[in-house]
Coordinates of C-alpha atoms in Angstrom, one line a residue:
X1 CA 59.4 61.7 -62.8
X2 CA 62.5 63.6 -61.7
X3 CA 63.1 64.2 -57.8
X4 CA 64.9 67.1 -56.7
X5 CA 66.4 67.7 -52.9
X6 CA 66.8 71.2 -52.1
X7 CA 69.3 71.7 -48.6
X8 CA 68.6 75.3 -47.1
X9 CA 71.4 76.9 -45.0
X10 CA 69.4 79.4 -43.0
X11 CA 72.4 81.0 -41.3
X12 CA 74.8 79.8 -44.1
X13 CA 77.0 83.3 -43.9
X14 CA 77.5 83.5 -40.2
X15 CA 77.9 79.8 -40.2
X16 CA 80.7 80.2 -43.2
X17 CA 82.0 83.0 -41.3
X18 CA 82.3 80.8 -37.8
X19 CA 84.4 78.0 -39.7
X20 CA 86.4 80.6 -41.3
X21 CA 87.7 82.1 -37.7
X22 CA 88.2 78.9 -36.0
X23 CA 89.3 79.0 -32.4
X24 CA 88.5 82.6 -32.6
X25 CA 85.1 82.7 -33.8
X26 CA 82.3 83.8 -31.0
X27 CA 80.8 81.0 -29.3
X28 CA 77.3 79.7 -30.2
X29 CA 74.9 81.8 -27.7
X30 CA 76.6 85.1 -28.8
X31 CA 74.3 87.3 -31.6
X32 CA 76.3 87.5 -35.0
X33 CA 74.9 89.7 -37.6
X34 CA 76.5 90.9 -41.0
X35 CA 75.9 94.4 -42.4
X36 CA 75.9 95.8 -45.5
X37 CA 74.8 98.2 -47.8
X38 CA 71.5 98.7 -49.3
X39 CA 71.8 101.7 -51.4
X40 CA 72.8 104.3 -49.2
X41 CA 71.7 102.7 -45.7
X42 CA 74.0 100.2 -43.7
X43 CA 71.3 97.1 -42.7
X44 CA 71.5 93.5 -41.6
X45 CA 71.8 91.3 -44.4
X46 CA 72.2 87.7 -42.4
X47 CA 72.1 86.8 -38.7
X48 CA 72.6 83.7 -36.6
X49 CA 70.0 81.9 -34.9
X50 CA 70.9 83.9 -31.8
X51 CA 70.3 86.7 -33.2
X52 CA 66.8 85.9 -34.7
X53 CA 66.3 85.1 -31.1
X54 CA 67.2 88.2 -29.7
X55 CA 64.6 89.7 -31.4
X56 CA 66.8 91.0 -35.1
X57 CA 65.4 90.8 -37.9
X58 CA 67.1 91.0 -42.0
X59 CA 66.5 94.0 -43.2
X60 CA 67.0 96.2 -39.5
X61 CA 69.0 99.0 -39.7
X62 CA 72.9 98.8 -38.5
X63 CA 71.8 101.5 -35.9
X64 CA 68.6 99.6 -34.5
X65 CA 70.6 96.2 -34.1
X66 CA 73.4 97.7 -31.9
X67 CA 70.8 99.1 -29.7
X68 CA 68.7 96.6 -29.3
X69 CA 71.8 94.2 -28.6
X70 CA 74.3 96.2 -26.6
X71 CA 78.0 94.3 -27.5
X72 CA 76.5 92.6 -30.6
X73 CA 79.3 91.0 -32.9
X74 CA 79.4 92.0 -36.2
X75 CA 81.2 91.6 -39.7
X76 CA 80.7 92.9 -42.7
X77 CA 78.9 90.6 -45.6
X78 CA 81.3 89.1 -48.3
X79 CA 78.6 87.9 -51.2
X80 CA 81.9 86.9 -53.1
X81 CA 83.2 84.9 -50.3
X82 CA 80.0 82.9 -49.7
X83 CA 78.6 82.7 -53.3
X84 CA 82.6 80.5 -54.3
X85 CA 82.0 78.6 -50.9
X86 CA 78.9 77.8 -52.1
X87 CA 80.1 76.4 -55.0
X88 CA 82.9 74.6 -52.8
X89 CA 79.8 73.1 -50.8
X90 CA 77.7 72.1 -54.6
X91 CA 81.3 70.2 -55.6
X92 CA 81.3 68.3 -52.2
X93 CA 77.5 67.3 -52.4
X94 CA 78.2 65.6 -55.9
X95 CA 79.2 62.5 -53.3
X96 CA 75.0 62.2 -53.2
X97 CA 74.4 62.6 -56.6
X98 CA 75.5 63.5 -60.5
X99 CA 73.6 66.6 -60.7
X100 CA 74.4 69.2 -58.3
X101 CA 74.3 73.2 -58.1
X102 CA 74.4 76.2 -55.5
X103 CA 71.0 77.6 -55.2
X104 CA 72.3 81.6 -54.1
X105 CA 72.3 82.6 -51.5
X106 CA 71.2 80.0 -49.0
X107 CA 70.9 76.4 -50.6
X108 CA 72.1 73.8 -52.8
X109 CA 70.0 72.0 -55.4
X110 CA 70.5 68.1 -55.8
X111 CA 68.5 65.8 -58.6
X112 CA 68.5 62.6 -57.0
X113 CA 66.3 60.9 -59.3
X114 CA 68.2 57.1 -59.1
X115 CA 70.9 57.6 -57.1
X116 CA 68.3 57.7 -53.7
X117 CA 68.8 53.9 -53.5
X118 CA 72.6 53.9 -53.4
X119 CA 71.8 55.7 -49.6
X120 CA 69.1 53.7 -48.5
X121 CA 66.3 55.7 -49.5
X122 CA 65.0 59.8 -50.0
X123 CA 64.5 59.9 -46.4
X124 CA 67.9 58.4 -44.8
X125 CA 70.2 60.7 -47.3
X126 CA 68.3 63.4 -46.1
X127 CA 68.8 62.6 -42.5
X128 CA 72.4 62.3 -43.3
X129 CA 73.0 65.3 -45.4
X130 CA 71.5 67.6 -42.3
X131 CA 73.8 65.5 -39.9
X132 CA 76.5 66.2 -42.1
X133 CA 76.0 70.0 -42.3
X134 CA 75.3 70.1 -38.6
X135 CA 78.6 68.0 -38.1
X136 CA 80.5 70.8 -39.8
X137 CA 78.7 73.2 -38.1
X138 CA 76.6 74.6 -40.9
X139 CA 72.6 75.0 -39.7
X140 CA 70.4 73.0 -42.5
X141 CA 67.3 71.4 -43.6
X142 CA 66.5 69.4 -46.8
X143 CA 63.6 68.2 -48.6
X144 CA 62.6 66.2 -51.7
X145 CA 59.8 67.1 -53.9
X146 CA 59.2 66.3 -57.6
X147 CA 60.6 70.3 -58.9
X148 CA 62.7 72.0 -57.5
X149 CA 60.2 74.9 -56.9
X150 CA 58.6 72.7 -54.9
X151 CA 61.8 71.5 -53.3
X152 CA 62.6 74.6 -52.3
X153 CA 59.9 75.9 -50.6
X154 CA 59.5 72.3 -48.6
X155 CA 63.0 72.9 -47.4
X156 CA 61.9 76.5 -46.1
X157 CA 58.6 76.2 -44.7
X158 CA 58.2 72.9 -43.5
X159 CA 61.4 70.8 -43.1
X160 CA 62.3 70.5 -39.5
X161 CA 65.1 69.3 -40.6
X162 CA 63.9 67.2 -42.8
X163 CA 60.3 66.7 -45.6
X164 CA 59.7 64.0 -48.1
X165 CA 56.8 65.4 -50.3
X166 CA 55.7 62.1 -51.9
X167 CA 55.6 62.2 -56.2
X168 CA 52.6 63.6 -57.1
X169 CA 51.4 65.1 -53.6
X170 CA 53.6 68.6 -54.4
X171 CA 50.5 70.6 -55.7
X172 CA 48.7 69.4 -52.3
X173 CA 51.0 70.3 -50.1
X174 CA 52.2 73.5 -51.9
X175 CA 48.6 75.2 -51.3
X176 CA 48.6 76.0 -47.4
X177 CA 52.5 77.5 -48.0
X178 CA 52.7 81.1 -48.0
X179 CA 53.0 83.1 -51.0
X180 CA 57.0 83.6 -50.1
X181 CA 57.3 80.3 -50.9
X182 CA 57.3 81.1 -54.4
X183 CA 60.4 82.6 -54.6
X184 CA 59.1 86.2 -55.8
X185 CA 60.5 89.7 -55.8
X186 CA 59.6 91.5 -52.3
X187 CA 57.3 94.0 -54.3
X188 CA 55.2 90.9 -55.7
X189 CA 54.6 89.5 -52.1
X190 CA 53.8 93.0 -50.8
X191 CA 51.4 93.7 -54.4
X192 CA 50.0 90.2 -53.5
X193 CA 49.6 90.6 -49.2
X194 CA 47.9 94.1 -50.2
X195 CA 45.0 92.4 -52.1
X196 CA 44.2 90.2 -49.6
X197 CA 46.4 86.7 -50.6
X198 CA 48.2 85.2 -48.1
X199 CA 48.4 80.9 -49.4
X200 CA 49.6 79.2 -52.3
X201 CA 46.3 78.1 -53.0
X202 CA 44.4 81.7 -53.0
X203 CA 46.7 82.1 -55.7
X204 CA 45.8 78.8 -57.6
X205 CA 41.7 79.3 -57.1
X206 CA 42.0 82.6 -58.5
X207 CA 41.4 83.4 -62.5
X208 CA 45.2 83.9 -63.6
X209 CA 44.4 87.0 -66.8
X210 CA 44.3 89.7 -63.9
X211 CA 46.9 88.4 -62.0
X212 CA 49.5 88.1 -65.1
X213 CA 48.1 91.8 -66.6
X214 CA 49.1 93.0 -62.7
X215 CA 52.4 91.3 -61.4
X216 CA 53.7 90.0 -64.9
X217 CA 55.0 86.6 -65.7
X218 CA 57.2 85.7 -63.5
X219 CA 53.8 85.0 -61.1
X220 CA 52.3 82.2 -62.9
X221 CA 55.8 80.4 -63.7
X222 CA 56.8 80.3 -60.1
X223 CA 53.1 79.1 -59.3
X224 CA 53.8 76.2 -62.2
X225 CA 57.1 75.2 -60.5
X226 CA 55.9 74.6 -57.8
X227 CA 53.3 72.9 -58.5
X228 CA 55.4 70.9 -60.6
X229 CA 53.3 71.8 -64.1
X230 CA 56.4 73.3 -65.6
X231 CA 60.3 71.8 -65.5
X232 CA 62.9 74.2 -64.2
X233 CA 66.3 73.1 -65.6
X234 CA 69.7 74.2 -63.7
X235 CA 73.1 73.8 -64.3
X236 CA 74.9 71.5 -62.5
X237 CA 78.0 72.5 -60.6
X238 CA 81.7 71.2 -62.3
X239 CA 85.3 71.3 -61.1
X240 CA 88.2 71.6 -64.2
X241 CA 90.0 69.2 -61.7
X242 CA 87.9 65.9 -62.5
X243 CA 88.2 64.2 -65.7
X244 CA 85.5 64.4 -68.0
X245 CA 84.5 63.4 -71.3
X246 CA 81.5 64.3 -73.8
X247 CA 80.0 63.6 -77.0
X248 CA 78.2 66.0 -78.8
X249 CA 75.6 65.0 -81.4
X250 CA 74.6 66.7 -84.8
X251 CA 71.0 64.5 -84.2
X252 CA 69.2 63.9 -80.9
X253 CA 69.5 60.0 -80.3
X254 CA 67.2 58.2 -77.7
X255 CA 67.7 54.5 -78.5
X256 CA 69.0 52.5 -75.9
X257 CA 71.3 50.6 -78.5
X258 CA 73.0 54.1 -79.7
X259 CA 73.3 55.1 -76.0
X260 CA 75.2 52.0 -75.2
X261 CA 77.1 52.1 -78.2
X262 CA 78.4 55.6 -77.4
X263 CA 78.6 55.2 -73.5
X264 CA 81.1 52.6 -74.7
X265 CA 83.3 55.3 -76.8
X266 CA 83.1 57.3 -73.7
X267 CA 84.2 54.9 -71.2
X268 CA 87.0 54.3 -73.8
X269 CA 88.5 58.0 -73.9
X270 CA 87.7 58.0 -69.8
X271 CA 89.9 55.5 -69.1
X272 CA 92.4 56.5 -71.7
X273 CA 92.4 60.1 -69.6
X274 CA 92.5 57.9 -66.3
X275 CA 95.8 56.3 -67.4
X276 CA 97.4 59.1 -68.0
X277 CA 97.4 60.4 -64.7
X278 CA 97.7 57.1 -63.3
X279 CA 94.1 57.0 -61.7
X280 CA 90.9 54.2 -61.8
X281 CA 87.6 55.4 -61.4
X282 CA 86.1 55.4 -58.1
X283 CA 82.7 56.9 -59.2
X284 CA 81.5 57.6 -63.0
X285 CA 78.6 60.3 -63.1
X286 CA 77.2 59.8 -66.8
X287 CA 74.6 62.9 -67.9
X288 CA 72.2 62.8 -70.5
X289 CA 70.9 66.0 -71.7
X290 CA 68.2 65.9 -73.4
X291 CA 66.3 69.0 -76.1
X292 CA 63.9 69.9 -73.6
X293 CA 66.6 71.4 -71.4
X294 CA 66.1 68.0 -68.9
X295 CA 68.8 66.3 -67.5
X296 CA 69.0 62.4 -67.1
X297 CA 71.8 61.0 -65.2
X298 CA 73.3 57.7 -64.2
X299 CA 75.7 57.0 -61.4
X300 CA 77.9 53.7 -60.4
X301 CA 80.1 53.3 -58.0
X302 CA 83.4 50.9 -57.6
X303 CA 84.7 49.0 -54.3
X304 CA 88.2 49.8 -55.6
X305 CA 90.0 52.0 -58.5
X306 CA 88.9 50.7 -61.5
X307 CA 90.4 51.3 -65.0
X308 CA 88.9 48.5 -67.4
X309 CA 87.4 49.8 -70.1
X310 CA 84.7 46.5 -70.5
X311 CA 84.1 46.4 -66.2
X312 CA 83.2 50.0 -66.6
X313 CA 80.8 50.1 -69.7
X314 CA 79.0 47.0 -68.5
X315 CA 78.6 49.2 -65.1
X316 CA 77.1 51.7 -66.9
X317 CA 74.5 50.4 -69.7
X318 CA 73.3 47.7 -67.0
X319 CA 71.1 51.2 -65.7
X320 CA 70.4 52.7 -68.8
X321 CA 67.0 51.7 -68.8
X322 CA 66.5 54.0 -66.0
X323 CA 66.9 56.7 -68.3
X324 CA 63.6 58.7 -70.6
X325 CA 65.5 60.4 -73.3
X326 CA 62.6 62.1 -74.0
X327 CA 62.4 63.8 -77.7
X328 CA 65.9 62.6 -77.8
X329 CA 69.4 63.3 -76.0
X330 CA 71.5 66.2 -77.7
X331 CA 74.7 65.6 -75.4
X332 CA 76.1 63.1 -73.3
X333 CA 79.3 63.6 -70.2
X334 CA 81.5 60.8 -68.7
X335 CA 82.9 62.4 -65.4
X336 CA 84.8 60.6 -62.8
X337 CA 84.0 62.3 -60.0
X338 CA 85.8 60.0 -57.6
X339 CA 89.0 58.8 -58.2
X340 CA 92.3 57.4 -56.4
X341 CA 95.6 56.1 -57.6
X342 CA 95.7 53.1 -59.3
X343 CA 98.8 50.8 -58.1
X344 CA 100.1 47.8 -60.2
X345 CA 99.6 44.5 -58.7
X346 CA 101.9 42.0 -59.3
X347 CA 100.6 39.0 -61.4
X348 CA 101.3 35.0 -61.2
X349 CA 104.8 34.6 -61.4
X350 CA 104.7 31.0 -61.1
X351 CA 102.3 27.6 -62.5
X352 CA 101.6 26.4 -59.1
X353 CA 100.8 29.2 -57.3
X354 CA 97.3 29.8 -56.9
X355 CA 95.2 32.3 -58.1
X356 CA 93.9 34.9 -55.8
X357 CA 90.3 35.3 -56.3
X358 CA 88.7 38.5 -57.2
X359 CA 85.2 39.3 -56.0
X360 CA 85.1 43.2 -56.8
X361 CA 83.4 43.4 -60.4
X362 CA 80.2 41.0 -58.4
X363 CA 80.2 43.4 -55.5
X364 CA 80.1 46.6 -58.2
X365 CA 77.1 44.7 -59.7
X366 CA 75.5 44.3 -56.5
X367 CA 75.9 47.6 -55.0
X368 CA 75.3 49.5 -58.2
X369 CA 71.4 47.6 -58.0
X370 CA 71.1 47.4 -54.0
X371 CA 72.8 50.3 -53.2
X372 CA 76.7 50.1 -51.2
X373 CA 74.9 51.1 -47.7
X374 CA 73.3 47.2 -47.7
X375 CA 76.8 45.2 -48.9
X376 CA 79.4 44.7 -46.0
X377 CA 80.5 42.1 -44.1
X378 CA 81.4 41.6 -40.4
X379 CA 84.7 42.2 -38.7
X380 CA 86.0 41.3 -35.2
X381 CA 86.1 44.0 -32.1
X382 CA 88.1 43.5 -29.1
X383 CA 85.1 43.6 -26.6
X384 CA 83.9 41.2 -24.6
X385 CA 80.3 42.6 -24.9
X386 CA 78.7 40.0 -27.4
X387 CA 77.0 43.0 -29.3
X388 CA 80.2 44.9 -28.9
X389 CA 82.4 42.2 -30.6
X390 CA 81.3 43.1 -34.4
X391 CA 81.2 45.8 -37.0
X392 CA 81.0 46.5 -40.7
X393 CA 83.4 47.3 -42.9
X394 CA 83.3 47.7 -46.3
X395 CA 83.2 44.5 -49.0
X396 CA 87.2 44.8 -50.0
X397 CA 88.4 46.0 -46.3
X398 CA 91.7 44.5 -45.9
X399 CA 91.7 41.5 -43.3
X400 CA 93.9 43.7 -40.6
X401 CA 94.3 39.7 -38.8
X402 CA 92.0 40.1 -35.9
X403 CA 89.7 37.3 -34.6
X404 CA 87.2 36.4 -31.9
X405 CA 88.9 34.6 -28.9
X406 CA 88.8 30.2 -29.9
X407 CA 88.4 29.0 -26.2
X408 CA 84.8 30.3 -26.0
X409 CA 82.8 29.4 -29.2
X410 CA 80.0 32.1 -30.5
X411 CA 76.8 31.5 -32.6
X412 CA 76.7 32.5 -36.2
X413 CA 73.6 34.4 -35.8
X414 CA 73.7 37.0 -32.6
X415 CA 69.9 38.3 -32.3
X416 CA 69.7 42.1 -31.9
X417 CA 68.2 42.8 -29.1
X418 CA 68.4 39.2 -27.1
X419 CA 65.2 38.2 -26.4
X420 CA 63.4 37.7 -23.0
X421 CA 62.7 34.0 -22.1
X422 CA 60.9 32.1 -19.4
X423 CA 63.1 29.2 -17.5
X424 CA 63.4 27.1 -14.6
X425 CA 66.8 26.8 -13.1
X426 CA 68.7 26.3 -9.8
X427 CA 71.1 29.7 -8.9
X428 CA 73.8 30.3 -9.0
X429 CA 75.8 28.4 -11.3
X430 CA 73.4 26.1 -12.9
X431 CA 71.8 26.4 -16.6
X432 CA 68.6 26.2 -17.4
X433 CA 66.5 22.9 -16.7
X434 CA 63.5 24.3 -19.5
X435 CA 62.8 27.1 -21.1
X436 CA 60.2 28.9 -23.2
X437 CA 60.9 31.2 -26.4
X438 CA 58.1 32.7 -28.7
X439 CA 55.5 30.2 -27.0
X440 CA 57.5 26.8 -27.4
X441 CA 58.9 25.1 -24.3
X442 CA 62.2 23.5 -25.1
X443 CA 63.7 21.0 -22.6
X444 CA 67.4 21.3 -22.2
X445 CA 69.5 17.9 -23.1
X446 CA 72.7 19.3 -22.6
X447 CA 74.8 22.2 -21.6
X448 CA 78.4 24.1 -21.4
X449 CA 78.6 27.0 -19.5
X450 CA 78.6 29.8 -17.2
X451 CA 80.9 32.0 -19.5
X452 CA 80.4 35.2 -17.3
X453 CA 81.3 38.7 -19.4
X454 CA 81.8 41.6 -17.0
X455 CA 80.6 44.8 -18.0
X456 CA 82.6 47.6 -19.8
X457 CA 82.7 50.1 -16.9
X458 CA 85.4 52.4 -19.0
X459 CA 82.2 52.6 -21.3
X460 CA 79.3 53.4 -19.2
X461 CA 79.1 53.6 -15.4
X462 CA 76.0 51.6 -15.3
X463 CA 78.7 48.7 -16.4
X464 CA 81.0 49.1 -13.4
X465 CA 79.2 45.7 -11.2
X466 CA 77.1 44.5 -14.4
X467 CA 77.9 40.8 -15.2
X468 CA 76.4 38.0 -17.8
X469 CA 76.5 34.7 -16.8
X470 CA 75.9 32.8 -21.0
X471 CA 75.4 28.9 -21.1
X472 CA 75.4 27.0 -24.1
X473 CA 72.4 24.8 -24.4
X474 CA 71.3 21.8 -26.7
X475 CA 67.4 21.2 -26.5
X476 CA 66.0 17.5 -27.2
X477 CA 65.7 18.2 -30.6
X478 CA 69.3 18.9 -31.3
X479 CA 69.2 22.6 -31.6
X480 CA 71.8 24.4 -29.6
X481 CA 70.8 28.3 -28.5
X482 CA 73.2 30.9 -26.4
X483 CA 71.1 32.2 -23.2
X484 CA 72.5 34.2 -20.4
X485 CA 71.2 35.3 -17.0
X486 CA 72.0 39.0 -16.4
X487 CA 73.6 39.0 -13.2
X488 CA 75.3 36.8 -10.9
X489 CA 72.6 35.0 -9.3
X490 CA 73.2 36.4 -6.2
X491 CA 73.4 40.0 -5.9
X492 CA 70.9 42.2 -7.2
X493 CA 73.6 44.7 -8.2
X494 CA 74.7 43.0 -10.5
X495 CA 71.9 42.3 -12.7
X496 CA 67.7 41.9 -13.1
X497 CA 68.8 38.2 -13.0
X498 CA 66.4 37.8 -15.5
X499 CA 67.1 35.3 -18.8
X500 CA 67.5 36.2 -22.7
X501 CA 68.3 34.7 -25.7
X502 CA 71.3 36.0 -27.7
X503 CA 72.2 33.7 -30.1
X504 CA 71.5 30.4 -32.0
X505 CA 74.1 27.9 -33.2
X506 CA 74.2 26.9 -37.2

């Protein structure tokens, strides 16, 4: 079952319009409103969220608006402008997934269907889609439904910011929307609110003959969209920058043996195009279409530039058993939609000199299955702050050299958030003489310590007197923990002078 993420842009023109200014654009609390024409009257066509505040409304006359908001800003609408920044928006979001289009005039339209793993799930690549928009300062909300009809009317009436509709709840959930949700010419709603329907649902409970013979067609398919009883293909969004490759085929096939067999011949005149222009695939979006106007896709990814023809293919046909060809596949695309130069690196020049090792086709195996949000690995931070002192970086980061300080050792498991514990020791200076962790008293053999870590004051002001005094103790049965007291044992300023656990020692 397909998923589908629709991201609506309530104020994407006035938004577009603010980034377009810059410095000069009005500030966030002033009313902006665009006019244009509708026939021969001059009416707001889009408004900020200021301007909905203020009481404005799409559709007001020019007139109206300017008196109800005395020194209102506003531009004129450019449909042209926004509909090919739209499409600028649909080529960025191809990062999230293969299939990708502008959904005019307020929205993009994203299949997801196996790529949602690669970020950690439907919900946390919503979350950071709307906190990308935001970032940029675009207004948005985003939801996931099984159809885009469904999608679509999630993102509108009930994402705040975000809605995950789970599969097979859309019809459900779809009957207490209103009938706007539908996506239906004005006059429908208003033929519709006339006879008394207001829901989704009256819609769906009523016999559909009189309702076809009255508002035509168009009624009952949007109703089957969103429910999700009819597929609603689209047409997803390409550059003529990226490389691309396709195979056209007299027959439908839907074996996964042909489809390998030709992803291979694909892959082959990719990275023959790749070389070319001196480039290795970053990313490799490859799109099935199949007769019944449904799309299938399949994405990998690559830790560095990659340009073998065998790394690539065995990328690729590892997830084609992810895809249904259905009643059979009628075309098939090989895009790289990421790509970055692809230096030469200079081989073994000598017999005794070792060979580096390469770990970069495993970690492509691994991320392509787990998704690249869960591979990393650690890297020093100059802080003294134990939790401070670490971040991730990606699999084939560079080593830029750094290191934790050697004087002081550290435990190779730090637990996040240390963990209160019960002791028994004489202040200031002294460590622990017992103490008690998740119910079991452990005696203290041995110990090294106080290591006392002053607070970050340039960080937080809460910091400026803070202190941690850490010991490093070995209990009678050889296992050696890192506990600290927070604060100096003597004044309260300085700490609760309470005790945690932060660490354990392999």
């Amino acid at each position: 079952m397909p998923r589908v993420v629709s991201l609506y842009l309530p104020t994407w023109p006035t938004d577009r319009l603010r980034r377009k200014l810059g410095a000069s654009a009005p500030s966030a609390d002033t009313p902006v409103v665009l006019f244009g024409r509708q026939g021969r009257r001059r009416e707001v066509l889009a408004l900020d969220a200021a301007a909905r505040n203020a009481g404005l409304r799409i559709g007001m006359p020019a007139s109206k608006a300017q008196v109800l908001v005395p020194g209102l800003v506003n531009l004129e609408l450019e449909p042209a402008e926004d509909a090919a920044a739209l499409d600028r928006l649909a080529l960025w979001a191809l990062r999230c997934a293969p299939i990708v289009a502008a959904d005019p005039p307020d929205g993009l339209i994203i299949d997801t269907s196996g790529a949602d793993h690669l970020h950690g799930g439907e919900a946390a690549m919503l979350t950071s889609l709307v906190a990308r928009m935001e970032a940029s300062g675009i207004a948005a909300r985003a939801a996931v439904a099984d159809s885009w009809g469904a999608a679509h009317a999630a993102a509108r009436f009930l994402a705040r910011p975000i809605a995950v509709i789970p599969r097979g709840q859309a019809a459900d959930v779809m009957r207490d929307l209103p009938i706007r949700a539908l996506r239906l010419p004005n006059s429908t709603v208003d033929g519709l609110h006339v006879l008394g329907f207001e829901r989704i649902g009256d819609i769906e409970d009523t016999p559909k003959a009189p309702l076809t013979h009255r508002f035509g067609s168009v009624l009952l398919r949007r109703l089957d969209h969103a429910m999700g009883r009819a597929a609603e293909p689209f047409e997803p969004v390409r550059s003529p920058e990226l490389i691309e490759v396709r195979r056209a085929f007299g027959e439908p096939i839907g074996a996964a043996e042909t489809i390998a067999r030709y992803t291979a011949r694909l892959v082959d005149q990719l990275c023959a195009a790749l070389d070319q222009q001196g480039l290795g695939a970053r990313r490799l979006d490859l799109v099935f279409y199949r007769v019944d106007n449904r799309i299938e896709a399949i994405r990998v990814g690559t830790a560095a530039p990659v340009r073998e023809t065998r790394r690539l293919t065995r990328l690729l046909t590892d997830r084609i058993e992810t895809v249904d060809p259905g009643f059979g596949i009628e075309l098939m695309t090989l895009t790289a939609t990421l790509a970055d130069p692809l230096r030469a690196r200079q081989t073994i020049s000598s017999l005794v000199e070792p060979e580096e090792p390469d770990i970069s086709d495993l970690i492509d195996v691994i991320a392509n299955r787990l998704g690249s949000s869960r591979l990393y690995r650690f890297a020093p931070v100059e802080s003294d702050v134990p939790e401070r002192s670490v971040k991730r970086v990606a699999p084939t980061a560079p080593d830029d050299g750094a290191s934790w300080p050697g004087e002081w050792p550290r435990p190779s498991r730090l637990l996040s958030p240390p963990e209160p514990i019960d002791t028994m020791a004489l202040l200031p200076d002294n460590p622990p003489v017992w103490f008690t962790w998740r119910g079991i008293r452990r005696r203290v053999a041995r110990a090294d310590g106080p290591e006392r870590i002053f607070g970050e004051w340039w960080l937080r002001e809460a910091e400026t007197q803070s202190v941690r005094d850490y010991f490093r103790v070995e209990d009678e049965g050889g296992e050696r923990f890192w506990i600290y007291r927070a604060g100096d044992g003597e004044d309260p300023a300085t700490g609760s002078h309470k005790w945690f656990l932060h660490g354990i020692f392999a």
